[in-house]
Amino acid sequence: MSTITILVYKWDKRLAMSKKQPVVRVPERTLHLLALLCGWPGALIAQQWFRHKSQKRIFIAVLWLTIIINCSALFGGYYYWQLG
């Protein structure tokens, strides 16, 4: 999933730099959904590699929220299976 997320970030960055108008960009909602579906490591890598969405504070805050949700689900699932 991280690979797909990196590719989508790269594609959106390319669209953002395009000189052609109008350009249909990848919605931020889609980028967050990819991160939520376990693509968050790829999202963090893509932000650094491509310098994409790395200055938007609200975007970064929501990305970290998806990371917290993923980690909580992982630890919660681990804890649940240890009880069983």
PDB file of C-alpha atoms in Angstrom:
ATOM      1  CA  MET A   1       0.000   0.000   0.000  1.00  0.00           C
ATOM      2  CA  SER A   2       2.916   2.321   0.706  1.00  0.00           C
ATOM      3  CA  THR A   3       4.186   1.892  -2.849  1.00  0.00           C
ATOM      4  CA  ILE A   4       0.810   2.868  -4.266  1.00  0.00           C
ATOM      5  CA  THR A   5       0.685   5.878  -1.934  1.00  0.00           C
ATOM      6  CA  ILE A   6       4.149   7.031  -3.038  1.00  0.00           C
ATOM      7  CA  LEU A   7       3.135   6.753  -6.685  1.00  0.00           C
ATOM      8  CA  VAL A   8      -0.054   8.752  -6.119  1.00  0.00           C
ATOM      9  CA  TYR A   9       1.877  11.483  -4.283  1.00  0.00           C
ATOM     10  CA  LYS A  10       4.376  11.599  -7.152  1.00  0.00           C
ATOM     11  CA  TRP A  11       1.579  11.837  -9.703  1.00  0.00           C
ATOM     12  CA  ASP A  12      -0.138  14.623  -7.778  1.00  0.00           C
ATOM     13  CA  LYS A  13       3.135  16.519  -7.435  1.00  0.00           C
ATOM     14  CA  ARG A  14       3.648  16.253 -11.188  1.00  0.00           C
ATOM     15  CA  LEU A  15       0.125  17.557 -11.770  1.00  0.00           C
ATOM     16  CA  ALA A  16       0.763  20.406  -9.327  1.00  0.00           C
ATOM     17  CA  MET A  17       3.833  21.474 -11.289  1.00  0.00           C
ATOM     18  CA  SER A  18       2.104  21.152 -14.664  1.00  0.00           C
ATOM     19  CA  LYS A  19       1.910  24.288 -16.773  1.00  0.00           C
ATOM     20  CA  LYS A  20      -1.299  23.155 -18.444  1.00  0.00           C
ATOM     21  CA  GLN A  21      -4.519  24.627 -17.159  1.00  0.00           C
ATOM     22  CA  PRO A  22      -6.910  23.410 -15.900  1.00  0.00           C
ATOM     23  CA  VAL A  23      -5.425  20.376 -14.161  1.00  0.00           C
ATOM     24  CA  VAL A  24      -7.499  17.928 -12.164  1.00  0.00           C
ATOM     25  CA  ARG A  25      -5.484  17.121  -9.054  1.00  0.00           C
ATOM     26  CA  VAL A  26      -5.740  14.218  -6.652  1.00  0.00           C
ATOM     27  CA  PRO A  27      -8.019  15.292  -3.796  1.00  0.00           C
ATOM     28  CA  GLU A  28      -6.400  15.536  -0.365  1.00  0.00           C
ATOM     29  CA  ARG A  29      -9.161  13.243   0.874  1.00  0.00           C
ATOM     30  CA  THR A  30      -7.807  10.507  -1.409  1.00  0.00           C
ATOM     31  CA  LEU A  31      -4.267  10.981  -0.110  1.00  0.00           C
ATOM     32  CA  HIS A  32      -5.539  10.703   3.460  1.00  0.00           C
ATOM     33  CA  LEU A  33      -7.584   7.621   2.629  1.00  0.00           C
ATOM     34  CA  LEU A  34      -4.495   5.920   1.199  1.00  0.00           C
ATOM     35  CA  ALA A  35      -2.584   6.770   4.372  1.00  0.00           C
ATOM     36  CA  LEU A  36      -5.424   5.430   6.513  1.00  0.00           C
ATOM     37  CA  LEU A  37      -5.419   2.152   4.562  1.00  0.00           C
ATOM     38  CA  CYS A  38      -1.894   1.402   5.842  1.00  0.00           C
ATOM     39  CA  GLY A  39      -0.123   3.553   3.272  1.00  0.00           C
ATOM     40  CA  TRP A  40       1.107   6.055   5.866  1.00  0.00           C
ATOM     41  CA  PRO A  41       4.780   4.995   5.694  1.00  0.00           C
ATOM     42  CA  GLY A  42       4.687   5.730   1.962  1.00  0.00           C
ATOM     43  CA  ALA A  43       2.980   9.059   2.608  1.00  0.00           C
ATOM     44  CA  LEU A  44       5.741  10.118   4.999  1.00  0.00           C
ATOM     45  CA  ILE A  45       8.428   9.052   2.549  1.00  0.00           C
ATOM     46  CA  ALA A  46       6.730  10.767  -0.388  1.00  0.00           C
ATOM     47  CA  GLN A  47       6.385  14.024   1.530  1.00  0.00           C
ATOM     48  CA  GLN A  48      10.131  14.088   2.070  1.00  0.00           C
ATOM     49  CA  TRP A  49      11.224  12.844  -1.348  1.00  0.00           C
ATOM     50  CA  PHE A  50       8.932  15.034  -3.420  1.00  0.00           C
ATOM     51  CA  ARG A  51       8.451  17.929  -0.966  1.00  0.00           C
ATOM     52  CA  HIS A  52       4.752  17.525  -1.557  1.00  0.00           C
ATOM     53  CA  LYS A  53       2.156  18.651   0.976  1.00  0.00           C
ATOM     54  CA  SER A  54       4.993  19.205   3.435  1.00  0.00           C
ATOM     55  CA  GLN A  55       4.079  22.820   4.266  1.00  0.00           C
ATOM     56  CA  LYS A  56       0.312  22.452   4.774  1.00  0.00           C
ATOM     57  CA  ARG A  57      -0.106  22.192   8.543  1.00  0.00           C
ATOM     58  CA  ILE A  58      -3.688  20.917   8.469  1.00  0.00           C
ATOM     59  CA  PHE A  59      -2.761  18.230   5.948  1.00  0.00           C
ATOM     60  CA  ILE A  60       0.165  17.150   8.123  1.00  0.00           C
ATOM     61  CA  ALA A  61      -2.032  17.077  11.235  1.00  0.00           C
ATOM     62  CA  VAL A  62      -4.593  14.826   9.534  1.00  0.00           C
ATOM     63  CA  LEU A  63      -1.790  12.591   8.241  1.00  0.00           C
ATOM     64  CA  TRP A  64      -0.467  12.146  11.777  1.00  0.00           C
ATOM     65  CA  LEU A  65      -3.991  11.401  12.942  1.00  0.00           C
ATOM     66  CA  THR A  66      -4.166   8.563  10.393  1.00  0.00           C
ATOM     67  CA  ILE A  67      -0.821   7.281  11.700  1.00  0.00           C
ATOM     68  CA  ILE A  68      -2.132   7.306  15.262  1.00  0.00           C
ATOM     69  CA  ILE A  69      -5.290   5.484  14.178  1.00  0.00           C
ATOM     70  CA  ASN A  70      -3.251   2.833  12.363  1.00  0.00           C
ATOM     71  CA  CYS A  71      -0.879   2.290  15.286  1.00  0.00           C
ATOM     72  CA  SER A  72      -3.757   2.178  17.774  1.00  0.00           C
ATOM     73  CA  ALA A  73      -5.527  -0.433  15.660  1.00  0.00           C
ATOM     74  CA  LEU A  74      -2.328  -2.477  15.436  1.00  0.00           C
ATOM     75  CA  PHE A  75      -1.695  -2.409  19.182  1.00  0.00           C
ATOM     76  CA  GLY A  76      -5.375  -2.925  19.958  1.00  0.00           C
ATOM     77  CA  GLY A  77      -5.511  -5.946  17.674  1.00  0.00           C
ATOM     78  CA  TYR A  78      -2.343  -7.349  19.204  1.00  0.00           C
ATOM     79  CA  TYR A  79      -3.748  -6.877  22.702  1.00  0.00           C
ATOM     80  CA  TYR A  80      -7.066  -8.462  21.703  1.00  0.00           C
ATOM     81  CA  TRP A  81      -5.394 -11.557  20.266  1.00  0.00           C
ATOM     82  CA  GLN A  82      -3.185 -11.929  23.368  1.00  0.00           C
ATOM     83  CA  LEU A  83      -6.312 -12.176  25.525  1.00  0.00           C
ATOM     84  CA  GLY A  84      -7.829 -14.919  23.379  1.00  0.00           C
TER      85      GLY A  84
END
